[in-house]
Tab-separated table of C-alpha atoms in Angstrom:
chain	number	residue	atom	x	y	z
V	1	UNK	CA	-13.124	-9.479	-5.494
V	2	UNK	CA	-13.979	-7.019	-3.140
V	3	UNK	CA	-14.613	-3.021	-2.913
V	4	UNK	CA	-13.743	-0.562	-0.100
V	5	UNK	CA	-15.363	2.853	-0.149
V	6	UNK	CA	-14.075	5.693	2.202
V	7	UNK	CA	-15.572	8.718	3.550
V	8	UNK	CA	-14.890	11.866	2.142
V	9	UNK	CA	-12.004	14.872	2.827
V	10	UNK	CA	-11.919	16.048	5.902
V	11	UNK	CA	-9.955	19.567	7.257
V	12	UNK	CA	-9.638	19.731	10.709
V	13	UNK	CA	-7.544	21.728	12.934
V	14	UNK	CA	-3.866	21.363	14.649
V	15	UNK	CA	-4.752	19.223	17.798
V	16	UNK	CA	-7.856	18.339	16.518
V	17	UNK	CA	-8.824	14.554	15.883
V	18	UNK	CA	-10.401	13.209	12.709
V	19	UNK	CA	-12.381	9.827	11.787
V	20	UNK	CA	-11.837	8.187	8.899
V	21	UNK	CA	-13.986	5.064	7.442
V	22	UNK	CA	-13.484	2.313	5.413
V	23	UNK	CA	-16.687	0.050	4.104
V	24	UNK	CA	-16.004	-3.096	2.480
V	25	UNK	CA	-18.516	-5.186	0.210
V	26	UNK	CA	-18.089	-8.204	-1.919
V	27	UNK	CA	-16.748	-10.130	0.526
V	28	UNK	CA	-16.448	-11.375	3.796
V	29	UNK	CA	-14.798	-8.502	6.291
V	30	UNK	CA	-14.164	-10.802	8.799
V	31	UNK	CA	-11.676	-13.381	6.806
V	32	UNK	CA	-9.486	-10.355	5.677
V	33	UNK	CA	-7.087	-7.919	7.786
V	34	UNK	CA	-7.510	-4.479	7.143
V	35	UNK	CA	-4.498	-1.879	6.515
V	36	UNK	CA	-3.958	1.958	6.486
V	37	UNK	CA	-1.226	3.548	4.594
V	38	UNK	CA	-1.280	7.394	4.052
V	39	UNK	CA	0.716	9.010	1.426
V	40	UNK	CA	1.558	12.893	2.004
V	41	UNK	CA	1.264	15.609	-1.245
V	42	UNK	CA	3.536	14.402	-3.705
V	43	UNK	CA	5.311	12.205	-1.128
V	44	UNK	CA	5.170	8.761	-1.004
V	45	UNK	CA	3.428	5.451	1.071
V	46	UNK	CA	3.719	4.952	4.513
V	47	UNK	CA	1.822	2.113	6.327
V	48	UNK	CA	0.420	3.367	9.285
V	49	UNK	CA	-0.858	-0.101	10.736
V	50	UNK	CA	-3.896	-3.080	10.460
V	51	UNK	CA	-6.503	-4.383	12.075
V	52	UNK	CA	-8.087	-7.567	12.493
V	53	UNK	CA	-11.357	-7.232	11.994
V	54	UNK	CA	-12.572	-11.061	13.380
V	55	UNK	CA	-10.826	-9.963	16.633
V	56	UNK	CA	-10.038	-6.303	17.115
V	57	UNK	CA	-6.530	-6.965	17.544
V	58	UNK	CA	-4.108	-4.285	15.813
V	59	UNK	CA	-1.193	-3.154	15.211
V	60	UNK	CA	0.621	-0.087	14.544
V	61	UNK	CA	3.628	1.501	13.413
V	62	UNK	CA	5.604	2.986	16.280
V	63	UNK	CA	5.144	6.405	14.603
V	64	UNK	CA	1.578	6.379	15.781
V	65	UNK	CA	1.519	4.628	18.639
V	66	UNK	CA	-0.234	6.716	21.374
V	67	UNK	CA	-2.037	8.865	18.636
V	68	UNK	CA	-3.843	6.084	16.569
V	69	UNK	CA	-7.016	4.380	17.102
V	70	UNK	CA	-8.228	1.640	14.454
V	71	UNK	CA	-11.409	-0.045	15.412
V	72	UNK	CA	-14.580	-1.825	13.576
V	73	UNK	CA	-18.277	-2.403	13.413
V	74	UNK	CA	-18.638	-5.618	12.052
V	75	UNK	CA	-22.488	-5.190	11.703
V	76	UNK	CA	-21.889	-2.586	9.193
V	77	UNK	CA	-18.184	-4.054	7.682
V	78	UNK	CA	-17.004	-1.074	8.243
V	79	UNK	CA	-13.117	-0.535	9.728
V	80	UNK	CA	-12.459	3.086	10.946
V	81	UNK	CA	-8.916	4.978	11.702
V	82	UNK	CA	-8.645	7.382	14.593
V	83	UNK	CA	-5.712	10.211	14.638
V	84	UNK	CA	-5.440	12.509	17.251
V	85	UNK	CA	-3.592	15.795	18.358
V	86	UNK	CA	-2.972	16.369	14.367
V	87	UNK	CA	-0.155	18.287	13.587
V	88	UNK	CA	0.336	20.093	9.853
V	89	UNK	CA	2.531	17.128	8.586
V	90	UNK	CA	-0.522	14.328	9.241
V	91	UNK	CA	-1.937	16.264	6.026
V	92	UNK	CA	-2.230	13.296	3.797
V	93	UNK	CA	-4.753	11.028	1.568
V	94	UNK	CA	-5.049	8.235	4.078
V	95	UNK	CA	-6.582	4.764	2.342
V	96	UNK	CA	-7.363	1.600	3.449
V	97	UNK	CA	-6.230	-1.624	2.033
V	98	UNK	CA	-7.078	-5.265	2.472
V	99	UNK	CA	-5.168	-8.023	2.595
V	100	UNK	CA	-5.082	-12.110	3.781
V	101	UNK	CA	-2.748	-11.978	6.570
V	102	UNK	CA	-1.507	-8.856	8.555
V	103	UNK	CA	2.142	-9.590	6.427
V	104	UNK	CA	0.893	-10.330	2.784
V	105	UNK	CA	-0.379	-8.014	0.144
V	106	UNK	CA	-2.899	-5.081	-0.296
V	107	UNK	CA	-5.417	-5.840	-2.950
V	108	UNK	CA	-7.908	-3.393	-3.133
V	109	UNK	CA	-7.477	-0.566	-1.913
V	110	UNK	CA	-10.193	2.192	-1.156
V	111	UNK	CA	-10.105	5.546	-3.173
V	112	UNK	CA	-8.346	7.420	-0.347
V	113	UNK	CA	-9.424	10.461	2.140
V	114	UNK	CA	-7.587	13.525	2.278
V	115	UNK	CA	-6.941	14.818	5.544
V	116	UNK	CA	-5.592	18.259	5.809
V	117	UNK	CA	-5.022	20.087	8.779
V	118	UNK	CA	-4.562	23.358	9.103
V	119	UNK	CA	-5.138	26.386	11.266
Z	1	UNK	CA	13.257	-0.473	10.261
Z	2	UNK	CA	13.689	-2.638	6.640
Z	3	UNK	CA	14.666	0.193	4.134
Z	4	UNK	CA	13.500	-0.154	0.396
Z	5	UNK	CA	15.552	1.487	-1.807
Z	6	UNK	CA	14.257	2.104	-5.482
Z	7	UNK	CA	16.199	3.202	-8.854
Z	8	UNK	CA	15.566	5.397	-10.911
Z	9	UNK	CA	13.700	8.231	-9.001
Z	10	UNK	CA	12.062	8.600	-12.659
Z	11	UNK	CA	12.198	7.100	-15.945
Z	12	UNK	CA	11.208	8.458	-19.462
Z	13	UNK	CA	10.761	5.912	-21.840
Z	14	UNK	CA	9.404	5.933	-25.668
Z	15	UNK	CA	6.275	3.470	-26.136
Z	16	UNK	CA	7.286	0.264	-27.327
Z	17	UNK	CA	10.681	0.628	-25.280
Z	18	UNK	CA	11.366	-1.484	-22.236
Z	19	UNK	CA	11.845	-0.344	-18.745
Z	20	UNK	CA	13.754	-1.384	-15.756
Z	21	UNK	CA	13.222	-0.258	-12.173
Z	22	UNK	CA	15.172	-1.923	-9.584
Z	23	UNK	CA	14.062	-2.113	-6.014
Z	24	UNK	CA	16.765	-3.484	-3.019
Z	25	UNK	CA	16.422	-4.111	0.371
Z	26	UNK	CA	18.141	-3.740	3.443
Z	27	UNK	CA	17.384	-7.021	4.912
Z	28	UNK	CA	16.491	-10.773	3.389
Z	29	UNK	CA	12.680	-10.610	2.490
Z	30	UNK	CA	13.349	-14.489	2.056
Z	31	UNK	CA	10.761	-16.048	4.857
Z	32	UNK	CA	11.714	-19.506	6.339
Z	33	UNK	CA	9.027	-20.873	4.976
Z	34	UNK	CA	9.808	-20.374	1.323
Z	35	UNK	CA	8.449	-17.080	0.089
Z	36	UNK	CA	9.667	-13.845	-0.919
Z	37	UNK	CA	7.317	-11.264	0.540
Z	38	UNK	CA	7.980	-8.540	-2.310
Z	39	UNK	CA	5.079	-6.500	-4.241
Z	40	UNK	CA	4.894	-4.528	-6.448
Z	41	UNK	CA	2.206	-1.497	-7.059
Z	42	UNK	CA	1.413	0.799	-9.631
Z	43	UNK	CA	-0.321	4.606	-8.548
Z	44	UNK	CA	-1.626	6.111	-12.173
Z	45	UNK	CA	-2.103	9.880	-12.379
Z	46	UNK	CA	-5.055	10.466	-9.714
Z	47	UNK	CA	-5.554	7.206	-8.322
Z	48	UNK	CA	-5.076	4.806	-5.523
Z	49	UNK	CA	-2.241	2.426	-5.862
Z	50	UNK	CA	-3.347	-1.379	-7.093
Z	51	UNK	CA	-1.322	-4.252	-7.288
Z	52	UNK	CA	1.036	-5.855	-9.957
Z	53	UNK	CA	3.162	-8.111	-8.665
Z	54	UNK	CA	3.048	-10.408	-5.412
Z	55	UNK	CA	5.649	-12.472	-4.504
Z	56	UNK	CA	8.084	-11.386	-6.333
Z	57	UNK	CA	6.944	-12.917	-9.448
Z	58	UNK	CA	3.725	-13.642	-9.327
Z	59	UNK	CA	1.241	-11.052	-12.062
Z	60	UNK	CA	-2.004	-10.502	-10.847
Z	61	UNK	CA	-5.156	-11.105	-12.978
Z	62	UNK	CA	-5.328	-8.834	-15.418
Z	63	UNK	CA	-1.733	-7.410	-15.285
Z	64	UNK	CA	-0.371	-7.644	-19.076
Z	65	UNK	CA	1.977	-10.434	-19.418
Z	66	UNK	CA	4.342	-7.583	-20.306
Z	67	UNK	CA	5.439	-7.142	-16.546
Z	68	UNK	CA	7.899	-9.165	-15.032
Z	69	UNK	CA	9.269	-9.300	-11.699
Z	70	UNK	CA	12.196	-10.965	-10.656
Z	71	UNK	CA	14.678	-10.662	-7.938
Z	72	UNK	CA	15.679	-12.884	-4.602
Z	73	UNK	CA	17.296	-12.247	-1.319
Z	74	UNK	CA	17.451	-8.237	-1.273
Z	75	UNK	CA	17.922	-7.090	-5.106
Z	76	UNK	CA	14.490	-7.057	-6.922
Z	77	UNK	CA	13.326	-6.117	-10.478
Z	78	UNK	CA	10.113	-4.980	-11.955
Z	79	UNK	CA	10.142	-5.054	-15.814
Z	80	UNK	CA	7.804	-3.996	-18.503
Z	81	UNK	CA	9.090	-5.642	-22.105
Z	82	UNK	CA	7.290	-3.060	-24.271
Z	83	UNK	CA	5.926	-0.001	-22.208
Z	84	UNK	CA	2.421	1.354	-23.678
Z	85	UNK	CA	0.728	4.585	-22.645
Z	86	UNK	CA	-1.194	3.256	-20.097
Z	87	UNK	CA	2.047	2.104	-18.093
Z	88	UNK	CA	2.685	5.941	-16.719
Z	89	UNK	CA	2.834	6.209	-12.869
Z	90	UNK	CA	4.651	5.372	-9.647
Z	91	UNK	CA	5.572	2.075	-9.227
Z	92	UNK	CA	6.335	0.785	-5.670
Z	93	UNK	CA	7.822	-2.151	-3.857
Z	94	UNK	CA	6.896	-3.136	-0.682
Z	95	UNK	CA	7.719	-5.747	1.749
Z	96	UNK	CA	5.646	-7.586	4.546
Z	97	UNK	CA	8.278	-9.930	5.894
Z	98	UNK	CA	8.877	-7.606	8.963
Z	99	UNK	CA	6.828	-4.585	10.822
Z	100	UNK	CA	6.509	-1.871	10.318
Z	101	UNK	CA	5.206	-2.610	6.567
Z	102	UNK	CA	7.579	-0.427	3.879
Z	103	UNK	CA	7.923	0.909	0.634
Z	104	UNK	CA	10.136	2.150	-1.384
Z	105	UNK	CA	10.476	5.780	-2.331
Z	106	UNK	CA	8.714	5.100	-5.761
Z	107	UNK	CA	9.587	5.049	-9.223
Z	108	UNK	CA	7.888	7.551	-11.613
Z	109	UNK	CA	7.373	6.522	-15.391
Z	110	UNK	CA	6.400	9.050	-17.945
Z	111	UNK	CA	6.355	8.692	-21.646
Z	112	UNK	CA	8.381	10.639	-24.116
């Protein structure tokens, strides 16, 4: 089954970067891939990209490339998301989502962390 | 870029009424090797989207066996035979046969 549990909101600044993390338990981190989607106030979900977390390898949506960072401490099972240089419209609940393969389906998903930046 | 495109934007629907919400694509989601990489997810009130539907077709555990999906090629449809209370929400497709990942625009069911 599985359970991912993310760390709480965050408000940070325009330009600013912000951390976001993403613990799994109840299974094994390193046989899944691990996505993040964000979803803006009353807008809906964009995927922002995955990681691998057996390798490190990633991938992200063009969007982000250049701005996003997602890495992972295995010791821990923990995948993190890194966005820099924040501008007002990266104000979002970002979650993290699991899935087989880097193409197949997200099941579960975390409980979300709103990010809102703002001066 | 594969474009989702959902209809209705919203549906109101009295309980015990079916529901319809159509979800087409801009390109095939029919893989070479067989499957249909279509999804379906449900966001209630408050909470983080879960799945309903992978593969087109395929319910996950625990999904009542009053969701359906069906659909090939680029035209997709999510129905619920006799919506309850617990059925409000956005519903979403997705598709994973191409990056970037994307979803439709959503589909928001209320009750009357």
């Amino acid at each position: 089954q599985g359970q991912l549990v993310q760390s709480g909101a965050e408000v940070k600044k325009p330009g600013a970067s912000v951390k976001v993390s993403c613990k799994a338990s109840g299974f094994t981190f390193t046989t899944y891939y691990m996505h993040w989607v964000r979803q803006a106030p009353g807008q809906g979900l964009e995927w922002v990209g995955w990681i691998n977390p057996k390798t490190g390898d990633t991938n992200y949506a063009q969007k982000f490339q250049g701005r996003i960072t997602m890495t992972r401490d295995t010791s821990i099972n923990t995948a993190y998301m890194e966005l820099t240089s924040l501008i007002s419209d990266d104000t979002a609940v970002y979650y993290c989502a699991r899935s087989i393969f880097g193409w197949s389906w997200f099941d579960p998903w975390g409980q979300g962390t709103l990010v809102t930046v703002s001066s | 870029d594969i474009v989702m495109t959902q209809t209705p934007l919203s549906l109101s629907v009295t309980p015990g009424q079916p529901a319809s919400i159509s979800c087409k694509s801009s390109q095939s989601l029919l893989h070479s090797g067989g499957k249909t990489y279509l999804y379906w997810y449900l966001q209630r009130p408050g909470q983080s989207p879960h799945l309903l539907m992978y593969e087109v077709s395929n319910r996950v555990s625990g999904v009542p066996d009053r969701f359906s999906g069906s659909g090939s090629g680029t035209d997709f449809t999510l129905k619920i035979s006799r919506v309850e209370a617990e059925d409000v929400g956005v519903y979403y497709c997705m598709q994973s046969i191409q990056l970037p990942l994307t979803f439709g625009g959503g589909t928001k069911v209320e009750i009357k």
